[in-house]
Coordinates of C-alpha atoms in Angstrom, one line a residue:
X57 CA 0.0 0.0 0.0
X58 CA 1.3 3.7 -1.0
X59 CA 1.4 6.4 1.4
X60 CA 0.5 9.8 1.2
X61 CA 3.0 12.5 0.7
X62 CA 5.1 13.4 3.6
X63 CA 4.7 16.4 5.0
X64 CA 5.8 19.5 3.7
X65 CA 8.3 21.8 5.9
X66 CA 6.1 24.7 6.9
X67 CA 6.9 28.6 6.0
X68 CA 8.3 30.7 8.8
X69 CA 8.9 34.4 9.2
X70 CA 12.1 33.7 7.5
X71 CA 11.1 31.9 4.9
X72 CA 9.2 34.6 2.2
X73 CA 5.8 33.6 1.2
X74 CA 3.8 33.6 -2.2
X75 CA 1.8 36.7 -2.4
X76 CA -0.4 38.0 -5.7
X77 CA -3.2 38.8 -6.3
X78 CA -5.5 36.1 -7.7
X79 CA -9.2 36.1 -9.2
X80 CA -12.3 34.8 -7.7
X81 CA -12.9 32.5 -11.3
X82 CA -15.9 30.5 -9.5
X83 CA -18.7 31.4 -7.0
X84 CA -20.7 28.8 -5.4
X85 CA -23.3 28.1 -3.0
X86 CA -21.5 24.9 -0.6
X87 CA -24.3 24.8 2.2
X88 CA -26.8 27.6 3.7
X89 CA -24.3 30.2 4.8
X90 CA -21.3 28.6 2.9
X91 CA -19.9 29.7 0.2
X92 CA -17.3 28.1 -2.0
X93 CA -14.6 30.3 -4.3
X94 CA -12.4 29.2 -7.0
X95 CA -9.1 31.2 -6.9
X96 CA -6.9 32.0 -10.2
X97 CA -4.2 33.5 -11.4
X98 CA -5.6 36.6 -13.6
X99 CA -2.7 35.8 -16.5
X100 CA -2.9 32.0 -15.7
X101 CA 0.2 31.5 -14.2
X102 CA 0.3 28.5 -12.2
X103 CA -0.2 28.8 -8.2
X104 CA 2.4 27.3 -5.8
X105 CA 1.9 23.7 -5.0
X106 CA 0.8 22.3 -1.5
X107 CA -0.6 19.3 0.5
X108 CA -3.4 18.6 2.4
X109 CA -4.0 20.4 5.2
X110 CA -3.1 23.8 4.0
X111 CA -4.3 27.2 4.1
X112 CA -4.1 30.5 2.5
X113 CA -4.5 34.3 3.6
X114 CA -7.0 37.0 2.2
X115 CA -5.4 40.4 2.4
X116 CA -9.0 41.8 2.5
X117 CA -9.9 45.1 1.0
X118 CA -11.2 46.5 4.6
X119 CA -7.8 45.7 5.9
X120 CA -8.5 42.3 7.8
X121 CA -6.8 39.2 6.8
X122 CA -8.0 35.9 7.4
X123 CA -6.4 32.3 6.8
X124 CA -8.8 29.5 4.9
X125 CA -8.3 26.1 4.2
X126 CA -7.5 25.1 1.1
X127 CA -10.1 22.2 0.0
X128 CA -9.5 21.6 -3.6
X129 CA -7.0 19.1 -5.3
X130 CA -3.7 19.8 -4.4
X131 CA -2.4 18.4 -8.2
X132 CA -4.5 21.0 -9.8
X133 CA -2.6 24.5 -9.8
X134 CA -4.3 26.0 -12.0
X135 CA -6.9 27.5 -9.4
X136 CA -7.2 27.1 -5.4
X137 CA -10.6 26.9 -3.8
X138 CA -12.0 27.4 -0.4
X139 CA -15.2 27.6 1.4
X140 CA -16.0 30.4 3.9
X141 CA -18.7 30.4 6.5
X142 CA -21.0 33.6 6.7
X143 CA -20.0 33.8 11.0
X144 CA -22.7 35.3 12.7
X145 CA -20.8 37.5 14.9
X146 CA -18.2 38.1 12.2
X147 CA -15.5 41.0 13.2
X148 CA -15.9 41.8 9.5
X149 CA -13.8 38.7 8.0
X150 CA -16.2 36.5 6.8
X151 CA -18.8 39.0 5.7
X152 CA -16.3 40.8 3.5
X153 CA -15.7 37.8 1.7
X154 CA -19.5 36.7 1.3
X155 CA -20.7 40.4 0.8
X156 CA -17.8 41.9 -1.7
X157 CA -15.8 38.8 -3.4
X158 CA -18.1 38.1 -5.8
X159 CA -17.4 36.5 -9.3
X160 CA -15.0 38.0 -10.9
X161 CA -13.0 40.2 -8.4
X162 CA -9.3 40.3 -7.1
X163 CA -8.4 39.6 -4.2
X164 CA -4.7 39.4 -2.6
X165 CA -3.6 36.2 -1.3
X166 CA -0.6 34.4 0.7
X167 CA 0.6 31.4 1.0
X168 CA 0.0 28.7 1.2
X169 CA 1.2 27.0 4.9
X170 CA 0.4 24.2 6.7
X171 CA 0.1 23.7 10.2
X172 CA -2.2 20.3 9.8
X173 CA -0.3 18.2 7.2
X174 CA -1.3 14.5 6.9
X175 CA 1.7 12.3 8.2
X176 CA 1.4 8.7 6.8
X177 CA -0.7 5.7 8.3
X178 CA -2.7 2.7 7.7
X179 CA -5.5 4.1 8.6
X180 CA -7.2 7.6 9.4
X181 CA -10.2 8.5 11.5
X182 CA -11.5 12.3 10.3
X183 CA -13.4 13.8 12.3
X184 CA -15.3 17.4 11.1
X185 CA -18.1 19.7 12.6
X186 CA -19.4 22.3 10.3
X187 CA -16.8 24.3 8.0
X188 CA -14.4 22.1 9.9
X189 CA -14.5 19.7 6.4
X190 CA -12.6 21.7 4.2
X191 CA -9.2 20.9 4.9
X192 CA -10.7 17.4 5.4
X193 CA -11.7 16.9 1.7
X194 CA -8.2 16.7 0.9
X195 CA -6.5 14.7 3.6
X196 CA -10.0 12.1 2.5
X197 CA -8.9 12.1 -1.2
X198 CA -5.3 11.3 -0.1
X199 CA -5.8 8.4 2.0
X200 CA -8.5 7.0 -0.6
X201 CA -5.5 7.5 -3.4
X202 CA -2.8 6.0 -0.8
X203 CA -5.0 2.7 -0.4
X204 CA -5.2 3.6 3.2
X205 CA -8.0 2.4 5.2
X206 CA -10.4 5.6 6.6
X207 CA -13.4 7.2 8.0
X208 CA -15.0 10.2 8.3
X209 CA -17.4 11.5 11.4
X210 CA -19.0 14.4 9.9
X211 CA -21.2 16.6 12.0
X212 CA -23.5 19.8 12.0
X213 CA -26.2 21.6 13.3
X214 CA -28.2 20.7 9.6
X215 CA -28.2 18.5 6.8
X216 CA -28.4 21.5 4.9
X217 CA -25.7 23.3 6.6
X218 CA -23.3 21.1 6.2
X219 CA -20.9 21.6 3.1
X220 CA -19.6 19.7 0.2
X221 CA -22.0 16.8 1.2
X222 CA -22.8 16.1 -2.7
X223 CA -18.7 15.1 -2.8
X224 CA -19.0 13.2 -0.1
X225 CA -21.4 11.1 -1.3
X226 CA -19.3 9.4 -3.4
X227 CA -17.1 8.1 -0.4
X228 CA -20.1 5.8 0.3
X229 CA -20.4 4.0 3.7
X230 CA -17.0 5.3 5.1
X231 CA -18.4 8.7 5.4
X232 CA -21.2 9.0 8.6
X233 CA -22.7 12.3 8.2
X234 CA -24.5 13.4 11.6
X235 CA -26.4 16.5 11.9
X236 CA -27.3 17.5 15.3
X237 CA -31.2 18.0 14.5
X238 CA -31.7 14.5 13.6
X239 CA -29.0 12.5 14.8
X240 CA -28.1 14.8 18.5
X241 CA -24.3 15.0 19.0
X242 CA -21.8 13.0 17.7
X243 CA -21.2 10.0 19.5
X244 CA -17.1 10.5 19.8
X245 CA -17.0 7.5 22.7
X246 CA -18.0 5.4 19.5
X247 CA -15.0 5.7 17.4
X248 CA -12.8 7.5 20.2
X249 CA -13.7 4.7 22.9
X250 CA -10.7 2.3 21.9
X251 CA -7.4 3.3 21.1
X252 CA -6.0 2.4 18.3
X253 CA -1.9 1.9 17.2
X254 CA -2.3 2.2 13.9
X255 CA -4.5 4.9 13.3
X256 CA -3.8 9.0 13.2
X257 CA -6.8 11.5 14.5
X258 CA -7.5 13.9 12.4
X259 CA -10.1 17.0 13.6
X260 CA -11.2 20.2 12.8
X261 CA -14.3 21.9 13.8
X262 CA -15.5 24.2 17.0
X263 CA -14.3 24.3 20.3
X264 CA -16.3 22.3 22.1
X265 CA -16.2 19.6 19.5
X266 CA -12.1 19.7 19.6
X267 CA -12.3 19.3 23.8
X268 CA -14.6 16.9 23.4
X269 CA -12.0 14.5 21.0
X270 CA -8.9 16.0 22.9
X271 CA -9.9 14.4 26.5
X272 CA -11.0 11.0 24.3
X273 CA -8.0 10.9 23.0
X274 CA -5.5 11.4 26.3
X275 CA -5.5 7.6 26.3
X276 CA -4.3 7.0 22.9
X277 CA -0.5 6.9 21.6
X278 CA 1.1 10.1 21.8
X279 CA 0.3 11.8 18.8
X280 CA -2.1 10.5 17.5
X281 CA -4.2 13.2 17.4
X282 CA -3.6 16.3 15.4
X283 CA -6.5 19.5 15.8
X284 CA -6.6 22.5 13.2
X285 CA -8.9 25.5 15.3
X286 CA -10.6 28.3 14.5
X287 CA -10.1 30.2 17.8
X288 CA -6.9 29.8 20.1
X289 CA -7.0 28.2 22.9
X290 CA -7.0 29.7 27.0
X291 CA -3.5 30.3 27.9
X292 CA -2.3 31.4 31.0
X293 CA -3.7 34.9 32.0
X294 CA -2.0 38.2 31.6
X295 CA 0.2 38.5 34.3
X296 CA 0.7 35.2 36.1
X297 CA 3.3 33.1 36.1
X298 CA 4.3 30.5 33.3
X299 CA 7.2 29.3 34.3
X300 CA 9.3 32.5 34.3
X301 CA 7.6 34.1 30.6
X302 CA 4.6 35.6 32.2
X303 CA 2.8 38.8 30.6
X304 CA 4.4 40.9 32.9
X305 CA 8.3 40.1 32.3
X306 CA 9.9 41.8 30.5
X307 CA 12.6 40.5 28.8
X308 CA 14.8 41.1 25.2
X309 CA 15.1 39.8 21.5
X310 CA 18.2 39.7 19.5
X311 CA 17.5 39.7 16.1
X312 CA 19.9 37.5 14.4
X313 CA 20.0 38.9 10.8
X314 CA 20.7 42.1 11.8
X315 CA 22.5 42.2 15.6
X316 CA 19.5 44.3 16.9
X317 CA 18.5 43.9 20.2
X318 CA 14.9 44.9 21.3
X319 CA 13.1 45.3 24.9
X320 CA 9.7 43.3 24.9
X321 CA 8.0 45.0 27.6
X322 CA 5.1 43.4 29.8
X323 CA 1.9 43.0 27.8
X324 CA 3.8 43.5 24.0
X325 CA 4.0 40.7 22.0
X326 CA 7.4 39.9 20.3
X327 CA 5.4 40.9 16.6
X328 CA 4.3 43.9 18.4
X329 CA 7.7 45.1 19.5
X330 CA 9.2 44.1 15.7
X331 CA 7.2 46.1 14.2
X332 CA 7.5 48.9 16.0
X333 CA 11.1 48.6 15.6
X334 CA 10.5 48.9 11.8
X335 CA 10.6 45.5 11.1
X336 CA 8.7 43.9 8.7
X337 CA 7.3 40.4 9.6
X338 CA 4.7 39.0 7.6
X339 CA 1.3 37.5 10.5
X340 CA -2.3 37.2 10.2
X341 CA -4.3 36.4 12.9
X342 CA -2.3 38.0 15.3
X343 CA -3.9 35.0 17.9
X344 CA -1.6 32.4 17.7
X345 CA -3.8 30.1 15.7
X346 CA -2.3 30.9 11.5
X347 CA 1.0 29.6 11.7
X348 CA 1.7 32.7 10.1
X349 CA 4.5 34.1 12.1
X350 CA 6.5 31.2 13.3
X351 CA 9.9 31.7 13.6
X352 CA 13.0 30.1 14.4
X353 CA 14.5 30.0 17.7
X354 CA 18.4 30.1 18.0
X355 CA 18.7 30.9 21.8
X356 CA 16.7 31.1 24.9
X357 CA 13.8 28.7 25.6
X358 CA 10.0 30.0 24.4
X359 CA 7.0 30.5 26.7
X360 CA 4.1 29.1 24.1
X361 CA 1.1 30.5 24.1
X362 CA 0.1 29.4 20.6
X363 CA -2.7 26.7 19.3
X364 CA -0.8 25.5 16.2
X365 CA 2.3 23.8 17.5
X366 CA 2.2 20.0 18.8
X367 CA 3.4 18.8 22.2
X368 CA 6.6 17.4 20.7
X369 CA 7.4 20.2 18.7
X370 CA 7.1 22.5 21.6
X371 CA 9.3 20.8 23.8
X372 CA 11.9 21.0 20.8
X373 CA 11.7 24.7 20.9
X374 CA 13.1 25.0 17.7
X375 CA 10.2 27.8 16.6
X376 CA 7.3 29.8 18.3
X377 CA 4.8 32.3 17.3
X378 CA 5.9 35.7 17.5
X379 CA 2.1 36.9 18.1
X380 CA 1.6 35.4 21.2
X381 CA 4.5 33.3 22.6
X382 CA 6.9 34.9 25.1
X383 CA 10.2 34.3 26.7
X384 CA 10.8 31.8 29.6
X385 CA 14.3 33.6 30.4
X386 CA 15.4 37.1 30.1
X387 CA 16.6 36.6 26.2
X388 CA 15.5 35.0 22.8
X389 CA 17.5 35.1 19.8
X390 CA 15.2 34.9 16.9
X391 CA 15.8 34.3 13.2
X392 CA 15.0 37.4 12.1

């Protein structure tokens, strides 16, 4: 049996990103309140390549940017598609992008990253809730290419909410689409209940759905489990102590690239005090959830506050997110 691709090395801070602007070549109705866009180069110029689990950021035309997985096929670079969510409570994000990015408009993009690549297995349990499927689609059309065994838990709060179901369908029995109004919650202790050594976790959906398969999960091989999230999670509060990096420490940056040494005062962010040092470092969400602004660590040992890296790879302290993570000691050297 093949495997799918390994994972690609994700872009840091150092490492310069794709940005153009690109063409909304496709507008679609996904689900009530979805919508999906197909993304093009205006002169056709191919768009970089990536693997499942990816994402993008819209430079938005009211000055927000916001990241989106990309749920298309990763072989076709002619055009990139996501699907956006009208939120609700929106801060502005996803109503731009519903309200203005019609057919036919520009739009500037980078990317892409990836902060949820599919690692190679025998088998794959996917589990989605609401617009939680799109970076699922491809990891799903990976595995089915690979030969590996998978399934997919798919849950909303409608049948008619839920996205991309007509694609699905052709999945068959491996895909168990819930929605809450007929079906209640999904039942996680089902397919969570045993572990399993052969099999990798992959979910991406709300909050409370991502708890819910975190604390199932605690009793399965360590990592197993990998979660992409729409919101970051609680960190330790402003001010109190985190091992020696709390909010109100204080402590210093040297920037390798340049011998520059800045003061990170209590409640500024290592981005914060960059950029008010005049230096240019590309972020997004500016919540420690994008991936956006990782950066290599040469010196010094990270406080985390971020909801993107693993357990392992924060122990390595080889990177952190400038946005949110702090210092455990009085000095970082960054590669910046």
């Amino acid at each position: 049996m093949s495997k799918p691709p390994a994972p690609e090395t994700a872009a840091t801070a150092s490492t310069p990103a794709y940005e153009a602007s690109l063409v909304v070549a496709d507008r679609t109705d996904a689900a009530d309140g979805v919508i999906a866009l197909t993304l093009r180069h205006p002169d056709c110029a191919p768009l970089p390549e990536w693997l499942p689990g990816a994402h993008i950021d819209l430079l938005l035309g009211n000055g927000l940017v916001r990241h989106y997985s990309l749920c298309g096929d990763p072989g076709d670079r002619s055009a990139w598609r996501i699907g956006v969510l009208r939120v609700p409570e929106s801060r502005g994000g996803s109503a731009y992008v519903h309200d203005a990015l019609l057919a036919g408009a520009s739009v500037r993009v980078r990317g892409p990253r990836n902060n949820f690549a599919l690692r190679p297995a025998d088998r794959y349990l996917f589990v989605a809730g609401g617009i939680g499927i799109t970076p699922v689609l491809p990891m799903i059309a990976a595995a089915e290419a690979a030969g590996a065994r998978w399934e997919l838990l798919y849950g909303g709060r409608t049948r008619s909410s839920m996205a991309f179901l007509d694609e699905l369908a052709a999945y068959g029995g491996a895909v168990t689409v819930r929605p809450q109004d007929e079906h209640g919650r999904l039942d996680l202790d089902d397919c969570l209940g045993k572990p399993a050594d052969d099999t990798l976790v992959y979910c991406c959906g709300p909050e409370p759905l991502l708890a819910a398969v975190e604390e199932r999960c605690l009793a399965w091989p360590a990592g197993a489990l990998r979660v992409e999230r729409f919101r970051p999670t609680a960190v330790t509060a402003p001010g109190t102590d985190a091992g020696g990096g709390a909010d109100a420490d204080a402590f210093e940056v040297v920037l390798s690239r340049s011998g520059q040494t800045l003061q990170v005062p209590p409640g500024t962010s290592v981005l914060a005090a960059a950029q008010q040092a005049g230096v240019a470092v590309p972020f997004s969400c500016a919540e420690g959830i994008c991936g956006t602004c990782e950066t290599e660590v040469l010196e010094g040992e990270p406080d985390h506050r971020d909801s993107v890296l693993s357990a392992a790879e924060r122990e390595s302290g080889e990177t952190m997110m400038i946005c949110v993570s702090r210092s455990r000691g009085p000095q970082l050297v960054l590669d910046l």
